[in-house]
Amino acid sequence: MAQHPGKAVRKVVIAGGGTAGWMCAAWFSKILRDDIDEIILVESEEIGTVGVGEATTPYIRVFNHHLGIDEDAFIRATQGTFKLGIEFVDWGRRGHTYHHPFGATGREFGSLPFHAIWLRDVLERGGSDDLGLYNLQAMAARRGRFMRPQGQNSPLAGIDYAFHFDAGLYAQTLRQFAEARGVRRIEGRIETVELTDMGNIRALQLNEGRRVEGDLFIDCTGFRSLLLGEALQTGFEDWSHWLPCDRAYAAPTRRAGAPAPFTRSTAMTAGWQWRIPLQHRDGNGLVFASPFLSEAEALDGFLARLPDGRLSDPKLIRFRTGRRKVFWHKNCVAIGLAAGFLEPLESTSIMLIQNGIARLQYYFPDTGFDPADIAAYNRAMSREYDDIRDFLILHYHVGERDDSEFWRYCTGMPVPDSLAHRLELFRSRGRIPEERGEQFRLNSWLAVMWGQGLRPRSPDPLTLSLDGDGLSQWLGDVREVIARCCDIMPAHEDFILRNCRAAVIQRQ
Ligand SMILES: Cc1cc2nc3c(=O)[nH]c(=O)nc-3n(C[C@H](O)[C@H](O)[C@H](O)COP(=O)(O)OP(=O)(O)OC[C@H]3O[C@@H](n4cnc5c(N)ncnc54)[C@H](O)[C@@H]3O)c2cc1C
């Protein structure tokens, strides 16, 4: 049956004012300015936000840029620092460290991917197996350096980066932006969700008898998923059997030393610990799997490892890894934690919020809520969550760690077919096929598969006829260019002090 076109959506209601809610409000207040009558955001200070989420991926720059937010002003306002990637300590095996850097690794070699050439040199000729030497972001991270892209025809022109920031301050910045563009904020607790006979959401009932009607509802209520999950009863796909971490303790400490331009993730006996440098403090957190480590044991270990200068008591956050079976149902779209959560190992949540927003803009509905648009949105978002899920499982599944029940479980567990297939392809001839639209591309898969210790049985056959000495020489040149570029980059701290200093940087 043909779908009748509806009327224009005139009123958008955003439920929740965490990072997701205010990102939606800021974006749609700019994009829909001339198309709708009103955007209302309902939030409850009493309930509060999840209060973590300090590391990002480079896509956030696109979001801020489209809003017209000046980058230095944003860094100052959020106590931000720059991030060139993630350093993984003790992951593939104890005592081993590798970087998952942003940006390009190596450079083009005719029609062959860089890593095929490099693998030939490593596997057949004993060349350097230090992949980081071929990535400017990895080298700069190791040496504590940072600058923005500069010039042309050099790796310096392609520097790729993200940020660490105080998520609460980011939400405040976005709130100012959105309210200045007419978003109306209502302080109140959502008590019930009123549905029509057709199962659409008609209104939110708040405490003190208030009621908020709307055409389109965006559920940003966090883990509660009050609208899409609770009221509309869309099921949840639980991925805890693949990603068993389900708890975190987080606590800030006084800044110690110059801020590193990367997130550090250190593997522990039943999870991992993060360290995120901001300008005014360091963020620390322990992510762990409660079936393998009790909350009490986790807290003891976390406190024992915390550096001096704790600024608040550790906060415990309980979560479940997985996603909603659908993200958009009827007239309700869930974005942020209300849509699902993949643990923070690769800092993907804010990126998923951003992509949810971009897709909602693309498929923006009228009141007919055409099922074809909804299905396309759900398909694209599901695929994105599934791809990231596979990438995260890779970190746990591949590696030599067998020193705890947790690691034995992770390295021995069956993984999704989609991941098993990728691992087998790399094991065979080092191939990493790129799927369209994936957030983590060839260089990311390469860095983590190699870093975790996965090795191909033999190189790409098309590299075998190439002159080995010539290849070694060429690889040496690539390394040298990267090292020379790194030499001229300033220290990360100096770059911040010169361009976007937020406050006096405290030293221990
Ligand atoms: C341990 C941990 C570490 C993380 N680290 C990162 C990271 O490094 N990078 C990253 O990108 N992401 C990270 N995340 C995810 C990140 O925190 C979230 O994606 C982000 O904060 C968005 O959260 P949210 O806005 O969806 O939910 P929340 O922050 O929980 O906000 C929910 C909102 O809904 C409101 N609300 C709820 N119920 C009601 C009600 N009944 N009535 C009215 N209002 C209500 C709340 O008041 C709040 O305003 C991390 C998450 C965890 C758990």
PDB file of N, CA and C and ligand atoms in Angstrom, residues 15-23 41-57 83 165 167 186 188-191 206 219-226 247-250 263 272 274 276 285-287 317-319 335-353, ligand 1:
ATOM      1  N   ALA A  15      14.275  14.240  24.612  1.00  0.00           N
ATOM      2  CA  ALA A  15      14.173  13.822  26.011  1.00  0.00           C
ATOM      3  C   ALA A  15      15.575  13.513  26.515  1.00  0.00           C
ATOM      4  N   GLY A  16      16.098  14.324  27.434  1.00  0.00           N
ATOM      5  CA  GLY A  16      17.429  14.089  27.984  1.00  0.00           C
ATOM      6  C   GLY A  16      18.401  15.182  27.583  1.00  0.00           C
ATOM      7  N   GLY A  17      19.237  15.573  28.545  1.00  0.00           N
ATOM      8  CA  GLY A  17      20.179  16.678  28.296  1.00  0.00           C
ATOM      9  C   GLY A  17      21.604  16.304  28.657  1.00  0.00           C
ATOM     10  N   GLY A  18      22.016  15.085  28.292  1.00  0.00           N
ATOM     11  CA  GLY A  18      23.428  14.726  28.398  1.00  0.00           C
ATOM     12  C   GLY A  18      24.123  15.168  27.115  1.00  0.00           C
ATOM     13  N   THR A  19      25.285  14.587  26.854  1.00  0.00           N
ATOM     14  CA  THR A  19      26.010  14.951  25.628  1.00  0.00           C
ATOM     15  C   THR A  19      25.125  14.704  24.410  1.00  0.00           C
ATOM     16  N   ALA A  20      24.396  13.577  24.410  1.00  0.00           N
ATOM     17  CA  ALA A  20      23.570  13.249  23.236  1.00  0.00           C
ATOM     18  C   ALA A  20      22.467  14.284  23.043  1.00  0.00           C
ATOM     19  N   GLY A  21      21.760  14.605  24.128  1.00  0.00           N
ATOM     20  CA  GLY A  21      20.644  15.543  24.024  1.00  0.00           C
ATOM     21  C   GLY A  21      21.090  16.902  23.516  1.00  0.00           C
ATOM     22  N   TRP A  22      22.191  17.404  24.073  1.00  0.00           N
ATOM     23  CA  TRP A  22      22.615  18.747  23.662  1.00  0.00           C
ATOM     24  C   TRP A  22      23.275  18.735  22.291  1.00  0.00           C
ATOM     25  N   MET A  23      23.900  17.625  21.920  1.00  0.00           N
ATOM     26  CA  MET A  23      24.423  17.560  20.533  1.00  0.00           C
ATOM     27  C   MET A  23      23.253  17.616  19.542  1.00  0.00           C
ATOM     28  N   LEU A  41      13.796  20.690  24.791  1.00  0.00           N
ATOM     29  CA  LEU A  41      14.630  19.667  25.434  1.00  0.00           C
ATOM     30  C   LEU A  41      14.202  19.546  26.891  1.00  0.00           C
ATOM     31  N   VAL A  42      13.876  18.329  27.293  1.00  0.00           N
ATOM     32  CA  VAL A  42      13.472  18.072  28.687  1.00  0.00           C
ATOM     33  C   VAL A  42      14.603  17.343  29.387  1.00  0.00           C
ATOM     34  N   GLU A  43      15.026  17.854  30.522  1.00  0.00           N
ATOM     35  CA  GLU A  43      16.048  17.120  31.284  1.00  0.00           C
ATOM     36  C   GLU A  43      15.810  17.304  32.773  1.00  0.00           C
ATOM     37  N   SER A  44      16.420  16.405  33.521  1.00  0.00           N
ATOM     38  CA  SER A  44      16.225  16.439  34.961  1.00  0.00           C
ATOM     39  C   SER A  44      17.582  16.538  35.655  1.00  0.00           C
ATOM     40  N   GLU A  45      17.801  17.679  36.290  1.00  0.00           N
ATOM     41  CA  GLU A  45      19.074  17.844  37.014  1.00  0.00           C
ATOM     42  C   GLU A  45      19.200  16.837  38.140  1.00  0.00           C
ATOM     43  N   GLU A  46      18.058  16.532  38.730  1.00  0.00           N
ATOM     44  CA  GLU A  46      18.023  15.596  39.852  1.00  0.00           C
ATOM     45  C   GLU A  46      18.545  14.223  39.399  1.00  0.00           C
ATOM     46  N   ILE A  47      18.177  13.795  38.186  1.00  0.00           N
ATOM     47  CA  ILE A  47      18.648  12.501  37.677  1.00  0.00           C
ATOM     48  C   ILE A  47      20.098  12.626  37.209  1.00  0.00           C
ATOM     49  N   GLY A  48      20.435  13.714  36.556  1.00  0.00           N
ATOM     50  CA  GLY A  48      21.817  13.966  36.134  1.00  0.00           C
ATOM     51  C   GLY A  48      22.213  13.175  34.894  1.00  0.00           C
ATOM     52  N   THR A  49      23.458  13.305  34.513  1.00  0.00           N
ATOM     53  CA  THR A  49      23.963  12.630  33.310  1.00  0.00           C
ATOM     54  C   THR A  49      24.923  11.528  33.732  1.00  0.00           C
ATOM     55  N   VAL A  50      25.362  10.731  32.780  1.00  0.00           N
ATOM     56  CA  VAL A  50      26.281   9.632  33.101  1.00  0.00           C
ATOM     57  C   VAL A  50      27.632  10.205  33.556  1.00  0.00           C
ATOM     58  N   GLY A  51      27.975  11.381  33.059  1.00  0.00           N
ATOM     59  CA  GLY A  51      29.127  12.120  33.597  1.00  0.00           C
ATOM     60  C   GLY A  51      30.493  11.580  33.224  1.00  0.00           C
ATOM     61  N   VAL A  52      30.598  10.770  32.191  1.00  0.00           N
ATOM     62  CA  VAL A  52      31.897  10.342  31.674  1.00  0.00           C
ATOM     63  C   VAL A  52      31.853  10.466  30.148  1.00  0.00           C
ATOM     64  N   GLY A  53      32.997  10.290  29.513  1.00  0.00           N
ATOM     65  CA  GLY A  53      33.034  10.388  28.051  1.00  0.00           C
ATOM     66  C   GLY A  53      33.924  11.522  27.637  1.00  0.00           C
ATOM     67  N   GLU A  54      35.219  11.305  27.764  1.00  0.00           N
ATOM     68  CA  GLU A  54      36.159  12.414  27.592  1.00  0.00           C
ATOM     69  C   GLU A  54      37.034  12.289  26.364  1.00  0.00           C
ATOM     70  N   ALA A  55      37.001  11.132  25.698  1.00  0.00           N
ATOM     71  CA  ALA A  55      37.892  10.939  24.550  1.00  0.00           C
ATOM     72  C   ALA A  55      37.053  10.776  23.290  1.00  0.00           C
ATOM     73  N   THR A  56      37.578  11.232  22.173  1.00  0.00           N
ATOM     74  CA  THR A  56      36.778  11.259  20.936  1.00  0.00           C
ATOM     75  C   THR A  56      37.569  10.674  19.765  1.00  0.00           C
ATOM     76  N   THR A  57      36.930  10.657  18.615  1.00  0.00           N
ATOM     77  CA  THR A  57      37.595  10.290  17.367  1.00  0.00           C
ATOM     78  C   THR A  57      37.593  11.543  16.463  1.00  0.00           C
ATOM     79  N   LYS A  83      44.301  14.657  20.775  1.00  0.00           N
ATOM     80  CA  LYS A  83      44.466  13.190  20.823  1.00  0.00           C
ATOM     81  C   LYS A  83      44.894  12.709  19.440  1.00  0.00           C
ATOM     82  N   PHE A 165      38.312  15.981  26.264  1.00  0.00           N
ATOM     83  CA  PHE A 165      37.714  17.175  26.879  1.00  0.00           C
ATOM     84  C   PHE A 165      36.812  16.791  28.028  1.00  0.00           C
ATOM     85  N   ALA A 167      33.429  16.403  29.274  1.00  0.00           N
ATOM     86  CA  ALA A 167      32.165  16.226  28.558  1.00  0.00           C
ATOM     87  C   ALA A 167      31.065  17.131  29.125  1.00  0.00           C
ATOM     88  N   ILE A 186      13.269  22.501  29.272  1.00  0.00           N
ATOM     89  CA  ILE A 186      12.328  22.332  30.385  1.00  0.00           C
ATOM     90  C   ILE A 186      12.980  21.448  31.426  1.00  0.00           C
ATOM     91  N   GLY A 188      12.605  19.056  34.307  1.00  0.00           N
ATOM     92  CA  GLY A 188      11.511  18.243  34.848  1.00  0.00           C
ATOM     93  C   GLY A 188      11.794  16.765  34.674  1.00  0.00           C
ATOM     94  N   ARG A 189      11.071  15.971  35.452  1.00  0.00           N
ATOM     95  CA  ARG A 189      11.267  14.517  35.390  1.00  0.00           C
ATOM     96  C   ARG A 189      10.154  13.889  34.558  1.00  0.00           C
ATOM     97  N   ILE A 190      10.542  13.118  33.548  1.00  0.00           N
ATOM     98  CA  ILE A 190       9.541  12.426  32.723  1.00  0.00           C
ATOM     99  C   ILE A 190       8.992  11.273  33.560  1.00  0.00           C
ATOM    100  N   GLU A 191       7.678  11.253  33.743  1.00  0.00           N
ATOM    101  CA  GLU A 191       7.096  10.184  34.570  1.00  0.00           C
ATOM    102  C   GLU A 191       6.407   9.126  33.736  1.00  0.00           C
ATOM    103  N   LEU A 206       5.269  14.988  32.640  1.00  0.00           N
ATOM    104  CA  LEU A 206       6.349  15.315  33.578  1.00  0.00           C
ATOM    105  C   LEU A 206       5.803  15.410  34.995  1.00  0.00           C
ATOM    106  N   ASP A 219      14.908  10.252  21.734  1.00  0.00           N
ATOM    107  CA  ASP A 219      15.156   9.682  23.065  1.00  0.00           C
ATOM    108  C   ASP A 219      16.647   9.760  23.376  1.00  0.00           C
ATOM    109  N   CYS A 220      17.014  10.672  24.267  1.00  0.00           N
ATOM    110  CA  CYS A 220      18.413  10.791  24.716  1.00  0.00           C
ATOM    111  C   CYS A 220      18.449  10.621  26.220  1.00  0.00           C
ATOM    112  N   THR A 221      17.649   9.690  26.738  1.00  0.00           N
ATOM    113  CA  THR A 221      17.546   9.530  28.193  1.00  0.00           C
ATOM    114  C   THR A 221      18.601   8.581  28.762  1.00  0.00           C
ATOM    115  N   GLY A 222      19.639   8.295  27.985  1.00  0.00           N
ATOM    116  CA  GLY A 222      20.727   7.476  28.523  1.00  0.00           C
ATOM    117  C   GLY A 222      20.343   6.012  28.642  1.00  0.00           C
ATOM    118  N   PHE A 223      21.040   5.306  29.538  1.00  0.00           N
ATOM    119  CA  PHE A 223      20.833   3.861  29.659  1.00  0.00           C
ATOM    120  C   PHE A 223      19.361   3.498  29.907  1.00  0.00           C
ATOM    121  N   ARG A 224      18.585   4.431  30.495  1.00  0.00           N
ATOM    122  CA  ARG A 224      17.173   4.117  30.784  1.00  0.00           C
ATOM    123  C   ARG A 224      16.371   3.897  29.512  1.00  0.00           C
ATOM    124  N   SER A 225      16.717   4.578  28.444  1.00  0.00           N
ATOM    125  CA  SER A 225      15.991   4.494  27.168  1.00  0.00           C
ATOM    126  C   SER A 225      14.477   4.536  27.416  1.00  0.00           C
ATOM    127  N   LEU A 226      14.049   5.594  28.071  1.00  0.00           N
ATOM    128  CA  LEU A 226      12.664   5.685  28.561  1.00  0.00           C
ATOM    129  C   LEU A 226      11.612   5.616  27.456  1.00  0.00           C
ATOM    130  N   ARG A 247      31.110  -2.834  33.943  1.00  0.00           N
ATOM    131  CA  ARG A 247      31.206  -1.882  35.058  1.00  0.00           C
ATOM    132  C   ARG A 247      32.388  -0.951  34.805  1.00  0.00           C
ATOM    133  N   ALA A 248      32.319   0.219  35.402  1.00  0.00           N
ATOM    134  CA  ALA A 248      33.504   1.097  35.386  1.00  0.00           C
ATOM    135  C   ALA A 248      33.548   1.891  36.675  1.00  0.00           C
ATOM    136  N   TYR A 249      34.761   2.112  37.170  1.00  0.00           N
ATOM    137  CA  TYR A 249      35.002   3.115  38.207  1.00  0.00           C
ATOM    138  C   TYR A 249      35.741   4.253  37.546  1.00  0.00           C
ATOM    139  N   ALA A 250      35.328   5.484  37.814  1.00  0.00           N
ATOM    140  CA  ALA A 250      36.016   6.635  37.226  1.00  0.00           C
ATOM    141  C   ALA A 250      36.334   7.640  38.323  1.00  0.00           C
ATOM    142  N   THR A 263      45.266   8.879  24.355  1.00  0.00           N
ATOM    143  CA  THR A 263      44.616   8.170  25.451  1.00  0.00           C
ATOM    144  C   THR A 263      45.452   6.941  25.756  1.00  0.00           C
ATOM    145  N   TRP A 272      40.352  -3.223  31.711  1.00  0.00           N
ATOM    146  CA  TRP A 272      41.426  -2.286  31.350  1.00  0.00           C
ATOM    147  C   TRP A 272      41.225  -0.956  32.038  1.00  0.00           C
ATOM    148  N   TRP A 274      41.835   3.348  31.856  1.00  0.00           N
ATOM    149  CA  TRP A 274      42.155   4.464  30.962  1.00  0.00           C
ATOM    150  C   TRP A 274      42.810   5.614  31.712  1.00  0.00           C
ATOM    151  N   ILE A 276      43.252   9.735  30.685  1.00  0.00           N
ATOM    152  CA  ILE A 276      42.947  10.760  29.684  1.00  0.00           C
ATOM    153  C   ILE A 276      43.394  12.113  30.229  1.00  0.00           C
ATOM    154  N   GLY A 285      39.979   5.755  34.709  1.00  0.00           N
ATOM    155  CA  GLY A 285      38.835   4.867  34.863  1.00  0.00           C
ATOM    156  C   GLY A 285      39.260   3.418  34.718  1.00  0.00           C
ATOM    157  N   LEU A 286      38.574   2.553  35.435  1.00  0.00           N
ATOM    158  CA  LEU A 286      38.791   1.112  35.298  1.00  0.00           C
ATOM    159  C   LEU A 286      37.513   0.506  34.738  1.00  0.00           C
ATOM    160  N   VAL A 287      37.639  -0.132  33.596  1.00  0.00           N
ATOM    161  CA  VAL A 287      36.497  -0.830  32.988  1.00  0.00           C
ATOM    162  C   VAL A 287      36.713  -2.309  33.284  1.00  0.00           C
ATOM    163  N   ILE A 317      29.876   3.033  37.570  1.00  0.00           N
ATOM    164  CA  ILE A 317      28.870   3.062  36.499  1.00  0.00           C
ATOM    165  C   ILE A 317      28.646   1.618  36.047  1.00  0.00           C
ATOM    166  N   ARG A 318      27.370   1.213  36.048  1.00  0.00           N
ATOM    167  CA  ARG A 318      27.038  -0.140  35.578  1.00  0.00           C
ATOM    168  C   ARG A 318      26.451  -0.020  34.185  1.00  0.00           C
ATOM    169  N   PHE A 319      26.845  -0.897  33.298  1.00  0.00           N
ATOM    170  CA  PHE A 319      26.299  -0.827  31.942  1.00  0.00           C
ATOM    171  C   PHE A 319      26.178  -2.218  31.325  1.00  0.00           C
ATOM    172  N   ILE A 335      19.057   8.192  20.379  1.00  0.00           N
ATOM    173  CA  ILE A 335      20.440   8.576  20.060  1.00  0.00           C
ATOM    174  C   ILE A 335      21.225   8.603  21.372  1.00  0.00           C
ATOM    175  N   GLY A 336      22.478   8.163  21.309  1.00  0.00           N
ATOM    176  CA  GLY A 336      23.308   8.139  22.527  1.00  0.00           C
ATOM    177  C   GLY A 336      23.104   6.825  23.260  1.00  0.00           C
ATOM    178  N   LEU A 337      23.298   6.867  24.568  1.00  0.00           N
ATOM    179  CA  LEU A 337      23.234   5.633  25.359  1.00  0.00           C
ATOM    180  C   LEU A 337      21.851   4.990  25.301  1.00  0.00           C
ATOM    181  N   ALA A 338      20.826   5.778  25.007  1.00  0.00           N
ATOM    182  CA  ALA A 338      19.472   5.223  24.870  1.00  0.00           C
ATOM    183  C   ALA A 338      19.397   4.284  23.667  1.00  0.00           C
ATOM    184  N   ALA A 339      20.327   4.416  22.720  1.00  0.00           N
ATOM    185  CA  ALA A 339      20.326   3.577  21.516  1.00  0.00           C
ATOM    186  C   ALA A 339      21.156   2.319  21.721  1.00  0.00           C
ATOM    187  N   GLY A 340      22.124   2.394  22.618  1.00  0.00           N
ATOM    188  CA  GLY A 340      22.991   1.248  22.852  1.00  0.00           C
ATOM    189  C   GLY A 340      24.319   1.719  23.380  1.00  0.00           C
ATOM    190  N   PHE A 341      25.127   0.782  23.810  1.00  0.00           N
ATOM    191  CA  PHE A 341      26.445   1.175  24.334  1.00  0.00           C
ATOM    192  C   PHE A 341      27.480   0.122  24.001  1.00  0.00           C
ATOM    193  N   LEU A 342      28.553   0.605  23.398  1.00  0.00           N
ATOM    194  CA  LEU A 342      29.720  -0.234  23.169  1.00  0.00           C
ATOM    195  C   LEU A 342      30.784   0.304  24.101  1.00  0.00           C
ATOM    196  N   GLU A 343      31.338  -0.536  24.914  1.00  0.00           N
ATOM    197  CA  GLU A 343      32.231  -0.025  25.953  1.00  0.00           C
ATOM    198  C   GLU A 343      33.281   0.941  25.371  1.00  0.00           C
ATOM    199  N   PRO A 344      33.854   1.802  26.231  1.00  0.00           N
ATOM    200  CA  PRO A 344      34.584   2.973  25.720  1.00  0.00           C
ATOM    201  C   PRO A 344      36.003   2.722  25.203  1.00  0.00           C
ATOM    202  N   LEU A 345      36.362   1.493  24.921  1.00  0.00           N
ATOM    203  CA  LEU A 345      37.743   1.167  24.543  1.00  0.00           C
ATOM    204  C   LEU A 345      38.252   1.990  23.359  1.00  0.00           C
ATOM    205  N   GLU A 346      37.413   2.266  22.385  1.00  0.00           N
ATOM    206  CA  GLU A 346      37.859   3.047  21.224  1.00  0.00           C
ATOM    207  C   GLU A 346      37.106   4.386  21.151  1.00  0.00           C
ATOM    208  N   SER A 347      36.565   4.823  22.253  1.00  0.00           N
ATOM    209  CA  SER A 347      35.919   6.156  22.349  1.00  0.00           C
ATOM    210  C   SER A 347      34.910   6.395  21.227  1.00  0.00           C
ATOM    211  N   THR A 348      34.005   5.465  21.048  1.00  0.00           N
ATOM    212  CA  THR A 348      33.136   5.539  19.869  1.00  0.00           C
ATOM    213  C   THR A 348      31.750   6.137  20.133  1.00  0.00           C
ATOM    214  N   SER A 349      31.386   6.373  21.397  1.00  0.00           N
ATOM    215  CA  SER A 349      29.990   6.751  21.672  1.00  0.00           C
ATOM    216  C   SER A 349      29.620   8.108  21.087  1.00  0.00           C
ATOM    217  N   ILE A 350      30.485   9.090  21.274  1.00  0.00           N
ATOM    218  CA  ILE A 350      30.150  10.427  20.769  1.00  0.00           C
ATOM    219  C   ILE A 350      30.094  10.383  19.235  1.00  0.00           C
ATOM    220  N   MET A 351      30.966   9.599  18.641  1.00  0.00           N
ATOM    221  CA  MET A 351      30.940   9.435  17.181  1.00  0.00           C
ATOM    222  C   MET A 351      29.602   8.812  16.729  1.00  0.00           C
ATOM    223  N   LEU A 352      29.116   7.837  17.492  1.00  0.00           N
ATOM    224  CA  LEU A 352      27.831   7.215  17.141  1.00  0.00           C
ATOM    225  C   LEU A 352      26.678   8.202  17.306  1.00  0.00           C
ATOM    226  N   ILE A 353      26.784   9.075  18.283  1.00  0.00           N
ATOM    227  CA  ILE A 353      25.749  10.114  18.453  1.00  0.00           C
ATOM    228  C   ILE A 353      25.738  10.992  17.203  1.00  0.00           C
TER     229      ILE A 353
HETATM  230  C1  LIG B   1      32.609   4.296  31.671  1.00  0.00           C
HETATM  231  C2  LIG B   1      32.244   5.067  30.440  1.00  0.00           C
HETATM  232  C3  LIG B   1      33.230   5.752  29.745  1.00  0.00           C
HETATM  233  C4  LIG B   1      32.912   6.456  28.581  1.00  0.00           C
HETATM  234  N1  LIG B   1      33.897   7.063  27.867  1.00  0.00           N
HETATM  235  C5  LIG B   1      33.603   7.623  26.680  1.00  0.00           C
HETATM  236  C6  LIG B   1      34.601   8.223  25.883  1.00  0.00           C
HETATM  237  O1  LIG B   1      35.763   8.291  26.258  1.00  0.00           O
HETATM  238  N2  LIG B   1      34.238   8.724  24.688  1.00  0.00           N
HETATM  239  C7  LIG B   1      32.955   8.690  24.240  1.00  0.00           C
HETATM  240  O2  LIG B   1      32.678   9.115  23.115  1.00  0.00           O
HETATM  241  N3  LIG B   1      31.980   8.188  25.013  1.00  0.00           N
HETATM  242  C8  LIG B   1      32.269   7.656  26.196  1.00  0.00           C
HETATM  243  N4  LIG B   1      31.275   7.129  26.957  1.00  0.00           N
HETATM  244  C9  LIG B   1      29.895   7.281  26.523  1.00  0.00           C
HETATM  245  C10 LIG B   1      29.424   8.677  26.857  1.00  0.00           C
HETATM  246  O3  LIG B   1      29.480   8.888  28.245  1.00  0.00           O
HETATM  247  C11 LIG B   1      28.000   8.878  26.365  1.00  0.00           C
HETATM  248  O4  LIG B   1      27.867   8.446  25.054  1.00  0.00           O
HETATM  249  C12 LIG B   1      27.624  10.319  26.390  1.00  0.00           C
HETATM  250  O5  LIG B   1      27.870  10.872  27.641  1.00  0.00           O
HETATM  251  C13 LIG B   1      26.187  10.511  26.045  1.00  0.00           C
HETATM  252  O6  LIG B   1      25.357  10.075  27.058  1.00  0.00           O
HETATM  253  P1  LIG B   1      23.822  10.338  26.891  1.00  0.00           P
HETATM  254  O7  LIG B   1      23.599  11.797  26.674  1.00  0.00           O
HETATM  255  O8  LIG B   1      23.282   9.392  25.906  1.00  0.00           O
HETATM  256  O9  LIG B   1      23.240   9.898  28.316  1.00  0.00           O
HETATM  257  P2  LIG B   1      23.321  10.614  29.746  1.00  0.00           P
HETATM  258  O10 LIG B   1      24.558  11.402  29.936  1.00  0.00           O
HETATM  259  O11 LIG B   1      23.026   9.544  30.746  1.00  0.00           O
HETATM  260  O12 LIG B   1      22.118  11.640  29.731  1.00  0.00           O
HETATM  261  C14 LIG B   1      20.779  11.221  29.921  1.00  0.00           C
HETATM  262  C15 LIG B   1      19.915  12.436  30.106  1.00  0.00           C
HETATM  263  O13 LIG B   1      18.568  12.002  30.226  1.00  0.00           O
HETATM  264  C16 LIG B   1      17.993  12.621  31.360  1.00  0.00           C
HETATM  265  N5  LIG B   1      16.955  11.768  31.893  1.00  0.00           N
HETATM  266  C17 LIG B   1      17.000  10.444  32.158  1.00  0.00           C
HETATM  267  N6  LIG B   1      15.830  10.037  32.688  1.00  0.00           N
HETATM  268  C18 LIG B   1      15.018  11.130  32.739  1.00  0.00           C
HETATM  269  C19 LIG B   1      13.714  11.372  33.196  1.00  0.00           C
HETATM  270  N7  LIG B   1      12.951  10.413  33.735  1.00  0.00           N
HETATM  271  N8  LIG B   1      13.225  12.624  33.106  1.00  0.00           N
HETATM  272  C20 LIG B   1      13.962  13.635  32.578  1.00  0.00           C
HETATM  273  N9  LIG B   1      15.213  13.464  32.143  1.00  0.00           N
HETATM  274  C21 LIG B   1      15.744  12.227  32.235  1.00  0.00           C
HETATM  275  C22 LIG B   1      19.140  12.809  32.322  1.00  0.00           C
HETATM  276  O14 LIG B   1      18.857  13.789  33.281  1.00  0.00           O
HETATM  277  C23 LIG B   1      20.229  13.243  31.351  1.00  0.00           C
HETATM  278  O15 LIG B   1      20.106  14.622  31.092  1.00  0.00           O
HETATM  279  C24 LIG B   1      31.577   6.474  28.139  1.00  0.00           C
HETATM  280  C25 LIG B   1      30.586   5.818  28.864  1.00  0.00           C
HETATM  281  C26 LIG B   1      30.902   5.111  30.002  1.00  0.00           C
HETATM  282  C27 LIG B   1      29.816   4.409  30.760  1.00  0.00           C
END
